[in-house]
Short mmCIF file of N, CA and C in Angstrom, two decimals:
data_model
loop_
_atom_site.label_atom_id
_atom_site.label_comp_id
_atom_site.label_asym_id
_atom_site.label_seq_id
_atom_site.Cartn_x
_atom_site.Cartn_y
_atom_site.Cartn_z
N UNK A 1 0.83 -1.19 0.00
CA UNK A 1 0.00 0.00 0.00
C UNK A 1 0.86 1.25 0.00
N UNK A 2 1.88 1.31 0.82
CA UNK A 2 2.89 2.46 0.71
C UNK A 2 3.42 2.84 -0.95
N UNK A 3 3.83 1.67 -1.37
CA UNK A 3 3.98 2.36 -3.22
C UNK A 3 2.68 2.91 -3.90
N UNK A 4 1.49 2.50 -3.81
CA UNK A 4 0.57 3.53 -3.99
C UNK A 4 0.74 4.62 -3.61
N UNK A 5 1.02 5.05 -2.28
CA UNK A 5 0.61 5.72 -1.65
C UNK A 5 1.94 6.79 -2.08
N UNK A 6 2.96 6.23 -2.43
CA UNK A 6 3.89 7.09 -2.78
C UNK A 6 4.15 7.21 -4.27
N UNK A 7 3.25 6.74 -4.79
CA UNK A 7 3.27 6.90 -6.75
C UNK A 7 1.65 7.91 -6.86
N UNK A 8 0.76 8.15 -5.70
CA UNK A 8 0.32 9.12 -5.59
C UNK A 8 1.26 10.63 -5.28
N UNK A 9 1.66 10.77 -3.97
CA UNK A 9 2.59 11.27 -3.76
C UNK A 9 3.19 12.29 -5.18
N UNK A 10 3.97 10.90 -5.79
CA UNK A 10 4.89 11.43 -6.61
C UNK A 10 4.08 11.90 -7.88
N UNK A 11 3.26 11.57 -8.36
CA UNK A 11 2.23 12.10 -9.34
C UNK A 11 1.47 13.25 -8.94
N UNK A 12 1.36 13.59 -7.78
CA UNK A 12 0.69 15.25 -7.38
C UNK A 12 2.16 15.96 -7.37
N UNK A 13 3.33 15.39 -6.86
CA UNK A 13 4.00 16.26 -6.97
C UNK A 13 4.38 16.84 -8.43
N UNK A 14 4.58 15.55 -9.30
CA UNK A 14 5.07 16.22 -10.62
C UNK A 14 4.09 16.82 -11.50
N UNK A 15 2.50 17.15 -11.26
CA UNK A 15 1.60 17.73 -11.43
C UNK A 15 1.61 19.08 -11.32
N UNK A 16 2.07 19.31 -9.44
CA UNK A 16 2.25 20.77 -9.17
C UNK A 16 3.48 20.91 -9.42
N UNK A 17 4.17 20.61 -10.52
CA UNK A 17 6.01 21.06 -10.52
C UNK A 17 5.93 21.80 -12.01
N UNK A 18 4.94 23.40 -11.80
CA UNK A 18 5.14 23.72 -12.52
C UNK A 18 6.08 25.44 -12.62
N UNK A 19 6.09 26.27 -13.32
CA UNK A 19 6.93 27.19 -13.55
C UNK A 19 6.75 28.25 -12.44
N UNK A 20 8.29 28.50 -11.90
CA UNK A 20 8.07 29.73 -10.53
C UNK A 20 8.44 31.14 -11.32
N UNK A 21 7.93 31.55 -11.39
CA UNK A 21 8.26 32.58 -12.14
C UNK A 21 8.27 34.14 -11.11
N UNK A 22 8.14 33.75 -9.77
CA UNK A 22 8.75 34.75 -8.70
C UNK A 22 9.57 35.24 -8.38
N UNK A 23 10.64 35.16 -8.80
CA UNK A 23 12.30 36.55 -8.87
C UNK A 23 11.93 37.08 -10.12
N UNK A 24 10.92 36.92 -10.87
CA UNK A 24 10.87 37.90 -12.19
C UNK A 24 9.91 38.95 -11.65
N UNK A 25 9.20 39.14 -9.84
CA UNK A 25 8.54 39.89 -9.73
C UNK A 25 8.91 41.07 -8.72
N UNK A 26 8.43 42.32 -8.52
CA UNK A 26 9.39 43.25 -7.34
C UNK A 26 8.90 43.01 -6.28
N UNK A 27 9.49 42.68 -5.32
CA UNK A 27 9.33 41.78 -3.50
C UNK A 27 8.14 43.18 -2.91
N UNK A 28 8.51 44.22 -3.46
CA UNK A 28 7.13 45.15 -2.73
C UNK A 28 5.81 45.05 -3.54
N UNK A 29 6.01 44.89 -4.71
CA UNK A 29 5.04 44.63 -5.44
C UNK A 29 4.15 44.04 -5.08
N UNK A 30 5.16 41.99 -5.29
CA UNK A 30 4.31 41.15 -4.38
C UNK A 30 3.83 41.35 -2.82
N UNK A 31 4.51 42.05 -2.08
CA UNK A 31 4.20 42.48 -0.72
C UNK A 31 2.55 43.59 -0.68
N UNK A 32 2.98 44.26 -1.45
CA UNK A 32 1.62 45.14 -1.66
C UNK A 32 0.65 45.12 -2.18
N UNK A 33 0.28 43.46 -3.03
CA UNK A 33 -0.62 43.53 -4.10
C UNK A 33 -1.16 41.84 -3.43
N UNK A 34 -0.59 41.26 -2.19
CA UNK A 34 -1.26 39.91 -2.30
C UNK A 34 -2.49 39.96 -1.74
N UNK A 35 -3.30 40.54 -1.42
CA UNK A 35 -4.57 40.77 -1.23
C UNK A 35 -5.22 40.59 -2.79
N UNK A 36 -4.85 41.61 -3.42
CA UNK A 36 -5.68 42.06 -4.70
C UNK A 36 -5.36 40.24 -5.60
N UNK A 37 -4.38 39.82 -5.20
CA UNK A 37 -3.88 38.41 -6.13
C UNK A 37 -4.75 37.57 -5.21
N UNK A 38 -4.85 37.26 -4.48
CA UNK A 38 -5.87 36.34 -3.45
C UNK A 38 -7.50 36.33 -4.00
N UNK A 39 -8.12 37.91 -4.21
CA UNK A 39 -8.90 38.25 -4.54
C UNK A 39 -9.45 37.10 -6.01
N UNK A 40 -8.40 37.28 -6.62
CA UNK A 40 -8.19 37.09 -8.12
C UNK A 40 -9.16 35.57 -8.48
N UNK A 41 -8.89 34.59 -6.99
CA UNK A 41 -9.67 33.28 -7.14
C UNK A 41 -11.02 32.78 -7.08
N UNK A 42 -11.89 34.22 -6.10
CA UNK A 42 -12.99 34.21 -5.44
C UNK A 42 -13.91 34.83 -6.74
N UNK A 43 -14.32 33.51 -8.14
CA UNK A 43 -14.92 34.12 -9.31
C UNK A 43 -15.11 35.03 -9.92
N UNK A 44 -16.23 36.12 -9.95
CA UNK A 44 -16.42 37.56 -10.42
C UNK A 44 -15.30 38.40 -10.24
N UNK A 45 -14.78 38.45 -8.37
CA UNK A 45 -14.30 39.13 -7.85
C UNK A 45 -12.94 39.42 -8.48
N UNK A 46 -13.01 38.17 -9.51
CA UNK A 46 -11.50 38.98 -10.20
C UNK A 46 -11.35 40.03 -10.91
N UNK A 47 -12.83 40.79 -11.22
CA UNK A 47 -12.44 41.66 -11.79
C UNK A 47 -11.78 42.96 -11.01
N UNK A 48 -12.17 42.62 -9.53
CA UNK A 48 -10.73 43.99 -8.65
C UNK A 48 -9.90 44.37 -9.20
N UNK A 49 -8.55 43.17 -9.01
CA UNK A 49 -7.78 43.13 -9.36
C UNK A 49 -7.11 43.71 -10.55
N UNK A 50 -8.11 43.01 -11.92
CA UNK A 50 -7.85 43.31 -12.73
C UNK A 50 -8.09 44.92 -13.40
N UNK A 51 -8.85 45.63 -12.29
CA UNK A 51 -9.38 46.84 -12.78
C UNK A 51 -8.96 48.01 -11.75
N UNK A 52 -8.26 46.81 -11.03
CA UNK A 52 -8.21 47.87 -9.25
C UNK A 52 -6.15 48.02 -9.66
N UNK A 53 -5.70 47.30 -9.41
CA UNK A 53 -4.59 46.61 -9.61
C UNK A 53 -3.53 46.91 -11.11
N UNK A 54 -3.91 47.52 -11.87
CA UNK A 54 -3.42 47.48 -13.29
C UNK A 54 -2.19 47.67 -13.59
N UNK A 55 -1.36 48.43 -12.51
CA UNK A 55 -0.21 48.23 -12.63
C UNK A 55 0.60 46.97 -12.24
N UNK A 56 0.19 46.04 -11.11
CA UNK A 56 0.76 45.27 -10.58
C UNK A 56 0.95 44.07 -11.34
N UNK A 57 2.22 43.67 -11.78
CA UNK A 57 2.32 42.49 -12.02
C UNK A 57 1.91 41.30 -11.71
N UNK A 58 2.24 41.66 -10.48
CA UNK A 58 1.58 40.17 -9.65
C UNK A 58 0.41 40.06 -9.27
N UNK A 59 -0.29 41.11 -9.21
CA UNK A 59 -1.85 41.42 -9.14
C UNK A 59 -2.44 40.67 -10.82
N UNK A 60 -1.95 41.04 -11.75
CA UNK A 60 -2.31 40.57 -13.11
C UNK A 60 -1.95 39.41 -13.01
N UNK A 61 -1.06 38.80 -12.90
CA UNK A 61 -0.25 37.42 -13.10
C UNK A 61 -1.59 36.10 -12.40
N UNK A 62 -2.10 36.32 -11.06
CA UNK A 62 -2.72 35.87 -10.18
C UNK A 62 -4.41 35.87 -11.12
N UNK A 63 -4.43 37.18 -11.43
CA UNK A 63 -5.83 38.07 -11.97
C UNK A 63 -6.02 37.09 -13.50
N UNK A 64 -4.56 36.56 -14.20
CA UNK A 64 -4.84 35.90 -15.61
C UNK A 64 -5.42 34.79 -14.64
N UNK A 65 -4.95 33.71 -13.99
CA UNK A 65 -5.22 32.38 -13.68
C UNK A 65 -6.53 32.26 -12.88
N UNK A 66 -6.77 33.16 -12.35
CA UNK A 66 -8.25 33.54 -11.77
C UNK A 66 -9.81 33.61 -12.98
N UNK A 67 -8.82 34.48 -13.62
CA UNK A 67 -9.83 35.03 -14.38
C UNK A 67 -10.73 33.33 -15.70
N UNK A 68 -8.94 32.39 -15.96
CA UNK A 68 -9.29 31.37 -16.65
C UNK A 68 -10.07 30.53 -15.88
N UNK A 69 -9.73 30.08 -14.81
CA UNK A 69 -10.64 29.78 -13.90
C UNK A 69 -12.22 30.11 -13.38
N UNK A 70 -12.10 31.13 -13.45
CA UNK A 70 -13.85 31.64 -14.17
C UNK A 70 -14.13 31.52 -15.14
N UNK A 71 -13.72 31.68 -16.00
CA UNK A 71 -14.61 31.21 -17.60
C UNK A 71 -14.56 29.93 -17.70
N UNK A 72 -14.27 28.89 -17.18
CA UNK A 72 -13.62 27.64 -17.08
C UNK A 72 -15.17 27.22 -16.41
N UNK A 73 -15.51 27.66 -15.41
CA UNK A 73 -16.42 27.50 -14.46
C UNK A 73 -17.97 27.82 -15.23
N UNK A 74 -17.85 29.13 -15.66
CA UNK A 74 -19.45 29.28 -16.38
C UNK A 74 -19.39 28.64 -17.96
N UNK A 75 -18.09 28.36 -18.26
CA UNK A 75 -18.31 26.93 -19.78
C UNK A 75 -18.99 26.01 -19.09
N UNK A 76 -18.58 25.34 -17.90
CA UNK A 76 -19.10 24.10 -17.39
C UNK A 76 -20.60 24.33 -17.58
N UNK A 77 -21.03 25.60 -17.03
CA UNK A 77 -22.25 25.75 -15.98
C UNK A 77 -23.32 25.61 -17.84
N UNK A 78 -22.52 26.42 -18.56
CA UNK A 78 -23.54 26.73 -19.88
C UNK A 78 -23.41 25.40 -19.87
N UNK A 79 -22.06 24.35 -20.95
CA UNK A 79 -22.39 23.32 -20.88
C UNK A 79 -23.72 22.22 -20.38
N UNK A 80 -23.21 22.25 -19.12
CA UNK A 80 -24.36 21.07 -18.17
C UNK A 80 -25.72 21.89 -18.32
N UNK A 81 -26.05 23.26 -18.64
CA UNK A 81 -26.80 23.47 -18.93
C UNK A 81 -27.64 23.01 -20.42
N UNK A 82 -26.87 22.89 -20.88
CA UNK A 82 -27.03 22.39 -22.11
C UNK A 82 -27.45 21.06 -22.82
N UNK A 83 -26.60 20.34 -21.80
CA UNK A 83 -26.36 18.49 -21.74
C UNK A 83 -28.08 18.44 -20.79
N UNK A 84 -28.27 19.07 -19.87
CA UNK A 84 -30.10 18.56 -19.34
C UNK A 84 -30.88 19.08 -20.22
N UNK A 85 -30.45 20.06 -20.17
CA UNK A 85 -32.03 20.21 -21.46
C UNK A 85 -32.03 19.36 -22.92
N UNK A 86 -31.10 18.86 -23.48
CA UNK A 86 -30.79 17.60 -24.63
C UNK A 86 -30.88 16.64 -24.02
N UNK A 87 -30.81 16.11 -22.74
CA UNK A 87 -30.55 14.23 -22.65
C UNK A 87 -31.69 14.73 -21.55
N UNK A 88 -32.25 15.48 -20.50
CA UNK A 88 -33.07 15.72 -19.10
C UNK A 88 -32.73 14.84 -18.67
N UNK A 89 -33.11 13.77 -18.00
CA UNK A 89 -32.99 12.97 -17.03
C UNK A 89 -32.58 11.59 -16.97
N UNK A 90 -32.36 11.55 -18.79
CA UNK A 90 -31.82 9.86 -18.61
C UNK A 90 -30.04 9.83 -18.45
N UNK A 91 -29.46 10.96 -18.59
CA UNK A 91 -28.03 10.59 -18.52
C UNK A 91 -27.92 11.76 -17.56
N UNK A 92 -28.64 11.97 -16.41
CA UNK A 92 -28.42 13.39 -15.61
C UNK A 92 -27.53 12.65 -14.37
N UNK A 93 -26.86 11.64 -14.05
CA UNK A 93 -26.42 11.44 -12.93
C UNK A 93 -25.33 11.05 -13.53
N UNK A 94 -25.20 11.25 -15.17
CA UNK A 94 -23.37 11.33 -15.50
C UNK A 94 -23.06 12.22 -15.64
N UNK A 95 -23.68 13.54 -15.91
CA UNK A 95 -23.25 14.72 -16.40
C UNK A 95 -23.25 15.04 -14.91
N UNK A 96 -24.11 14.88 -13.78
CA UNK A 96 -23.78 15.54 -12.51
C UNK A 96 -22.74 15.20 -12.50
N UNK A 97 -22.10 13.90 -12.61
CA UNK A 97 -20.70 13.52 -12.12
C UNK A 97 -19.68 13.64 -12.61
N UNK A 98 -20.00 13.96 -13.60
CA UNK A 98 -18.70 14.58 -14.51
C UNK A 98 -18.91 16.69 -14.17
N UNK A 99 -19.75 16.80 -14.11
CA UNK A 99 -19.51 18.37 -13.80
C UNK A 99 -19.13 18.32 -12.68
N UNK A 100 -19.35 17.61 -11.64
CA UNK A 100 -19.03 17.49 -10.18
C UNK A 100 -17.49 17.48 -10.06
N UNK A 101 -17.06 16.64 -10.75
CA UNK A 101 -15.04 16.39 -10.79
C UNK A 101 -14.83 17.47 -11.47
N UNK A 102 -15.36 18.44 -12.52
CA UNK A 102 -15.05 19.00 -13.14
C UNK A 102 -14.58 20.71 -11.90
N UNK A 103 -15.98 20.65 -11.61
CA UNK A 103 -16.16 21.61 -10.63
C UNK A 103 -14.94 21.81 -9.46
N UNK A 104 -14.84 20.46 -9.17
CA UNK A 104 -14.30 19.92 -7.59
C UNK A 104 -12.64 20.51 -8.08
N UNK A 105 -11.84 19.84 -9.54
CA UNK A 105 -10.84 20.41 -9.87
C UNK A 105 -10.39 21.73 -9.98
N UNK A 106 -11.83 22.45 -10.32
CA UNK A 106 -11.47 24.32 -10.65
C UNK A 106 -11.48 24.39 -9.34
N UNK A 107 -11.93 24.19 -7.95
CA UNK A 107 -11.84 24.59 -6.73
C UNK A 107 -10.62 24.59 -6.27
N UNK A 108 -10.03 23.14 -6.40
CA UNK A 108 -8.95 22.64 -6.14
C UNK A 108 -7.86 23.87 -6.41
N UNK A 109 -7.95 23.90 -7.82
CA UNK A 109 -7.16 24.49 -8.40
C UNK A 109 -7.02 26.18 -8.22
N UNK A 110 -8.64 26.84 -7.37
CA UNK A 110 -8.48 28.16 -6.81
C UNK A 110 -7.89 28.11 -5.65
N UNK A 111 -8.02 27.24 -4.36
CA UNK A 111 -7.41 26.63 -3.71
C UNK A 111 -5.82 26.99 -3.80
N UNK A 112 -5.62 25.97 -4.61
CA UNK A 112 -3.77 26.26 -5.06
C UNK A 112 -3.28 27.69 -5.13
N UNK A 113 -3.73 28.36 -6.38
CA UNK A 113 -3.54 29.74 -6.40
C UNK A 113 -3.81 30.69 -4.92
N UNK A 114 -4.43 30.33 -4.23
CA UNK A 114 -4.71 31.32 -3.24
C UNK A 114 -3.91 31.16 -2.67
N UNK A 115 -3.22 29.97 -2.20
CA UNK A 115 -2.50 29.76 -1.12
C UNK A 115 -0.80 30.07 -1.84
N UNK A 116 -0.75 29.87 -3.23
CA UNK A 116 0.39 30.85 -3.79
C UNK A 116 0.41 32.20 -3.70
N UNK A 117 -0.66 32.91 -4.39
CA UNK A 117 -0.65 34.24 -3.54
C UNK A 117 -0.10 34.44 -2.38
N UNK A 118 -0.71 33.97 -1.58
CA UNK A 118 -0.96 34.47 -0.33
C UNK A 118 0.88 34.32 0.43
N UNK A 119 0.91 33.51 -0.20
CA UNK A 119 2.62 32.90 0.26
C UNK A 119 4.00 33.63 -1.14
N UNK A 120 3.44 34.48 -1.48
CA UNK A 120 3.15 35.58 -2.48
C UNK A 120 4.42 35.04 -3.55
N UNK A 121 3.83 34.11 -4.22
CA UNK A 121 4.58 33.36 -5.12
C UNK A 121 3.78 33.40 -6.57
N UNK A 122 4.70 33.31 -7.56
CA UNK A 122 3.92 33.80 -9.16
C UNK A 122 4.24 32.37 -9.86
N UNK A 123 3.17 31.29 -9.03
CA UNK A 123 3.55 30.21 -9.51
C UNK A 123 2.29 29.73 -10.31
N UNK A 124 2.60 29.35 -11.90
CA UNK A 124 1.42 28.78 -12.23
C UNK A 124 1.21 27.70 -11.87
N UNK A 125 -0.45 27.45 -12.27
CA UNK A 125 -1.52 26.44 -11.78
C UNK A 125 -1.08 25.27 -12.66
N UNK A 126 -1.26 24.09 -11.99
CA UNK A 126 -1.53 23.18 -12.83
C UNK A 126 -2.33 23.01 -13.95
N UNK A 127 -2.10 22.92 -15.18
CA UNK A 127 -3.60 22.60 -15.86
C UNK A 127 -3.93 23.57 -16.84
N UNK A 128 -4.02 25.26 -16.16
CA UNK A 128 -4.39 26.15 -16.94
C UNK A 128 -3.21 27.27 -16.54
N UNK A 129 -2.00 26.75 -16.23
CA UNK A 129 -1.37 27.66 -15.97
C UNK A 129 -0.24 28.48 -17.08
N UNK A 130 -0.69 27.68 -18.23
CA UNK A 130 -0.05 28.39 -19.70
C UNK A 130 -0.70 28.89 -20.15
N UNK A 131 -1.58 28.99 -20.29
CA UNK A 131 -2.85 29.82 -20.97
C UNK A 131 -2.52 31.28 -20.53
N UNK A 132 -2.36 32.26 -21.44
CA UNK A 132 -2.88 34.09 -21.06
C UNK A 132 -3.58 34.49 -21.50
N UNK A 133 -4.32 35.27 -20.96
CA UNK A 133 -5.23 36.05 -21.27
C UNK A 133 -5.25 37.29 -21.12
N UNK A 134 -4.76 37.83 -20.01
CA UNK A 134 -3.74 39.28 -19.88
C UNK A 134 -3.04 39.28 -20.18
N UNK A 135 -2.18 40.42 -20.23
CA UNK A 135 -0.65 41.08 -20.31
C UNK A 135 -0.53 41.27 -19.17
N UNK A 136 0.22 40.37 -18.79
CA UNK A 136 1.45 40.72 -17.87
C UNK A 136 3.08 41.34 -17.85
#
């Protein structure tokens, strides 16, 4: 059970082993803007950041992966909206369960970012962390 348990382990780690891109940012910057980058995960609310924040690098940096993460979230929502009203009720407890993991991962994954923020690091996300959508 321990090699499971450590080929889990080692598969979240090389999951989250993605790009630090934090000495490319200014230490007051990140010091003064991890609120507005925290912000960035809590859905709508990214638009603060992105509108409050405009100079900050790391306010934007946080504000791109936030922001994919919301549109990520209302694709799902149109989606499954979409999938009940075409199939209603005969395939509704796969699409719950597949929007459910779907869902459970974007959390996960705001989760992650917050707690990079907050530990005021410009580390992308697993998953959607190549994607831009701002200028940073």
């Amino acid at each position: 059970m321990s090699n499971q348990q450590e080929s889990f382990e080692e598969k979240f780690q090389n999951l989250n082993n993605t790009a630090d891109t934090t000495s490319q940012f200014d230490p007051q910057d990140i010091t003064n803007n991890k609120v507005m980058a925290i912000l960035a995960y809590f859905g709508i609310l990214v638009l603060i950041p992105i509108f409050a924040a405009k100079e900050s690098k790391f306010a934007r940096f946080h504000a791109n992966q936030g922001l994919i993460l919301f549109i990520a979230g209302i694709a799902i929502y149109i989606v499954q909206t979409i999938f009940y009203s075409i199939f209603s009720l005969r395939l509704w407890w796969l699409i719950s369960t597949v929007v459910g993991i779907i869902g459970l991962v974007i959390f996960v994954l705001a989760i992650v970012g917050i707690v990079n923020a907050a530990q005021g690091k410009a580390k992308e996300l697993p998953l959607v962390g190549n994607f831009k959508i701002l200028n940073v």
